mmCIF file of C-alpha atoms in Angstrom:
data_model
loop_
_atom_site.group_PDB
_atom_site.id
_atom_site.type_symbol
_atom_site.label_atom_id
_atom_site.label_comp_id
_atom_site.label_asym_id
_atom_site.label_seq_id
_atom_site.Cartn_x
_atom_site.Cartn_y
_atom_site.Cartn_z
ATOM 1 C CA UNK A 1 0.000 0.000 0.000
ATOM 2 C CA UNK A 2 1.234 3.487 -0.821
ATOM 3 C CA UNK A 3 1.802 6.138 1.807
ATOM 4 C CA UNK A 4 -0.665 8.942 2.324
ATOM 5 C CA UNK A 5 1.227 12.188 2.815
ATOM 6 C CA UNK A 6 -0.671 15.229 4.007
ATOM 7 C CA UNK A 7 0.299 18.580 2.545
ATOM 8 C CA UNK A 8 -1.883 21.240 4.068
ATOM 9 C CA UNK A 9 -2.024 24.836 5.193
ATOM 10 C CA UNK A 10 -2.978 24.976 8.866
ATOM 11 C CA UNK A 11 -3.244 27.826 11.353
ATOM 12 C CA UNK A 12 -1.660 27.601 14.801
ATOM 13 C CA UNK A 13 -5.125 27.027 16.251
ATOM 14 C CA UNK A 14 -5.802 24.098 13.918
ATOM 15 C CA UNK A 15 -7.878 25.618 11.109
ATOM 16 C CA UNK A 16 -7.473 23.814 7.762
ATOM 17 C CA UNK A 17 -10.045 25.698 5.766
ATOM 18 C CA UNK A 18 -10.328 28.153 2.870
ATOM 19 C CA UNK A 19 -6.725 29.166 2.196
ATOM 20 C CA UNK A 20 -7.556 30.139 -1.399
ATOM 21 C CA UNK A 21 -9.902 33.065 -1.081
ATOM 22 C CA UNK A 22 -12.345 34.859 1.204
ATOM 23 C CA UNK A 23 -15.424 33.342 -0.432
ATOM 24 C CA UNK A 24 -13.989 29.869 -1.060
ATOM 25 C CA UNK A 25 -15.531 27.979 1.858
ATOM 26 C CA UNK A 26 -17.455 29.680 4.617
ATOM 27 C CA UNK A 27 -18.927 26.512 6.118
ATOM 28 C CA UNK A 28 -19.206 26.610 9.881
ATOM 29 C CA UNK A 29 -19.422 30.419 9.587
ATOM 30 C CA UNK A 30 -15.668 30.568 8.892
ATOM 31 C CA UNK A 31 -14.928 34.168 7.941
ATOM 32 C CA UNK A 32 -11.157 34.161 7.413
ATOM 33 C CA UNK A 33 -10.890 32.629 3.940
ATOM 34 C CA UNK A 34 -7.723 33.620 2.130
ATOM 35 C CA UNK A 35 -5.760 33.744 5.389
ATOM 36 C CA UNK A 36 -2.628 32.234 3.789
ATOM 37 C CA UNK A 37 -2.168 34.963 1.173
ATOM 38 C CA UNK A 38 -0.240 37.418 3.410
ATOM 39 C CA UNK A 39 2.133 34.610 4.456
ATOM 40 C CA UNK A 40 2.830 33.164 1.003
ATOM 41 C CA UNK A 41 6.351 34.309 0.105
ATOM 42 C CA UNK A 42 9.153 33.117 -2.221
ATOM 43 C CA UNK A 43 10.364 30.522 0.302
ATOM 44 C CA UNK A 44 6.891 28.984 0.637
ATOM 45 C CA UNK A 45 6.487 29.180 -3.130
ATOM 46 C CA UNK A 46 9.682 27.142 -3.567
ATOM 47 C CA UNK A 47 8.532 24.529 -1.026
ATOM 48 C CA UNK A 48 5.153 24.191 -2.751
ATOM 49 C CA UNK A 49 6.750 24.021 -6.217
ATOM 50 C CA UNK A 50 9.043 21.215 -5.002
ATOM 51 C CA UNK A 51 6.174 19.292 -3.417
ATOM 52 C CA UNK A 52 3.994 19.638 -6.502
ATOM 53 C CA UNK A 53 6.771 18.718 -8.955
ATOM 54 C CA UNK A 54 6.717 14.997 -8.101
ATOM 55 C CA UNK A 55 4.015 12.708 -9.514
ATOM 56 C CA UNK A 56 1.176 12.383 -7.011
ATOM 57 C CA UNK A 57 -2.460 11.512 -6.592
ATOM 58 C CA UNK A 58 -4.998 13.407 -4.510
ATOM 59 C CA UNK A 59 -7.437 12.134 -1.905
ATOM 60 C CA UNK A 60 -10.174 14.738 -1.606
ATOM 61 C CA UNK A 61 -13.524 15.166 0.040
ATOM 62 C CA UNK A 62 -16.430 16.243 -2.142
ATOM 63 C CA UNK A 63 -16.372 19.873 -1.055
ATOM 64 C CA UNK A 64 -12.650 20.327 -1.698
ATOM 65 C CA UNK A 65 -12.989 18.474 -5.005
ATOM 66 C CA UNK A 66 -15.738 20.850 -6.121
ATOM 67 C CA UNK A 67 -13.622 23.873 -5.191
ATOM 68 C CA UNK A 68 -10.582 22.459 -7.031
ATOM 69 C CA UNK A 69 -12.661 21.384 -10.063
ATOM 70 C CA UNK A 70 -14.063 24.904 -10.433
ATOM 71 C CA UNK A 71 -10.528 26.355 -10.625
ATOM 72 C CA UNK A 72 -7.723 24.007 -11.718
ATOM 73 C CA UNK A 73 -9.037 22.723 -15.068
ATOM 74 C CA UNK A 74 -9.097 26.365 -16.208
ATOM 75 C CA UNK A 75 -5.494 26.982 -15.061
ATOM 76 C CA UNK A 76 -3.682 24.127 -16.771
ATOM 77 C CA UNK A 77 -0.258 25.792 -16.938
ATOM 78 C CA UNK A 78 -0.283 26.778 -13.274
ATOM 79 C CA UNK A 79 -1.780 23.491 -12.064
ATOM 80 C CA UNK A 80 -0.215 20.833 -14.276
ATOM 81 C CA UNK A 81 0.476 18.537 -11.310
ATOM 82 C CA UNK A 82 -3.050 18.771 -9.954
ATOM 83 C CA UNK A 83 -4.632 18.388 -13.381
ATOM 84 C CA UNK A 84 -2.478 15.330 -14.178
ATOM 85 C CA UNK A 85 -3.018 13.698 -10.790
ATOM 86 C CA UNK A 86 -5.629 11.029 -10.243
ATOM 87 C CA UNK A 87 -8.256 12.566 -8.002
ATOM 88 C CA UNK A 88 -9.787 10.063 -5.541
ATOM 89 C CA UNK A 89 -12.932 11.711 -4.242
ATOM 90 C CA UNK A 90 -14.679 10.518 -1.078
ATOM 91 C CA UNK A 91 -18.347 11.270 -1.667
ATOM 92 C CA UNK A 92 -21.663 9.576 -1.137
ATOM 93 C CA UNK A 93 -23.436 12.057 -3.421
ATOM 94 C CA UNK A 94 -21.075 12.923 -6.297
ATOM 95 C CA UNK A 95 -20.468 9.991 -8.647
ATOM 96 C CA UNK A 96 -18.959 11.512 -11.798
ATOM 97 C CA UNK A 97 -17.369 14.674 -13.151
ATOM 98 C CA UNK A 98 -15.778 15.719 -16.416
ATOM 99 C CA UNK A 99 -12.466 16.714 -14.768
ATOM 100 C CA UNK A 100 -9.774 14.382 -16.078
ATOM 101 C CA UNK A 101 -8.778 11.371 -13.936
ATOM 102 C CA UNK A 102 -11.430 11.731 -11.221
ATOM 103 C CA UNK A 103 -12.476 8.548 -9.396
ATOM 104 C CA UNK A 104 -15.307 8.563 -6.875
ATOM 105 C CA UNK A 105 -15.201 6.493 -3.694
ATOM 106 C CA UNK A 106 -18.278 5.590 -1.645
ATOM 107 C CA UNK A 107 -18.533 3.992 1.767
ATOM 108 C CA UNK A 108 -15.290 2.913 3.420
ATOM 109 C CA UNK A 109 -12.659 4.959 1.575
ATOM 110 C CA UNK A 110 -9.713 2.706 2.572
ATOM 111 C CA UNK A 111 -11.466 -0.370 1.137
ATOM 112 C CA UNK A 112 -12.326 1.522 -2.053
ATOM 113 C CA UNK A 113 -8.726 2.690 -2.570
ATOM 114 C CA UNK A 114 -7.484 -0.893 -2.122
ATOM 115 C CA UNK A 115 -9.860 -2.012 -4.907
ATOM 116 C CA UNK A 116 -8.522 0.642 -7.297
ATOM 117 C CA UNK A 117 -4.848 -0.096 -6.664
#
């Protein structure tokens, strides 16, 4: 079985939500979307470029998938790694999408990933 490596933006108080923009995800009445922007500098850009330069797959929940799918297919040059990655989407409601290499997992996600691999 392959390793799952988590690459995330997280605040010191444990928030892992809406780093992209103020309106991206306000679930739970979260009002600080886009909080990473002031902290994104050249050093962080280099770290992210290195992390995204290796082949990878993504394990996403439905909500994150929908946010990504609304943006990345329209930014192919900027998001080549994400667009080329297989997207494993944990969802009991979404079953298909036109975004390239998207696979939908229902029920026990670990069991579903084992079936695919």
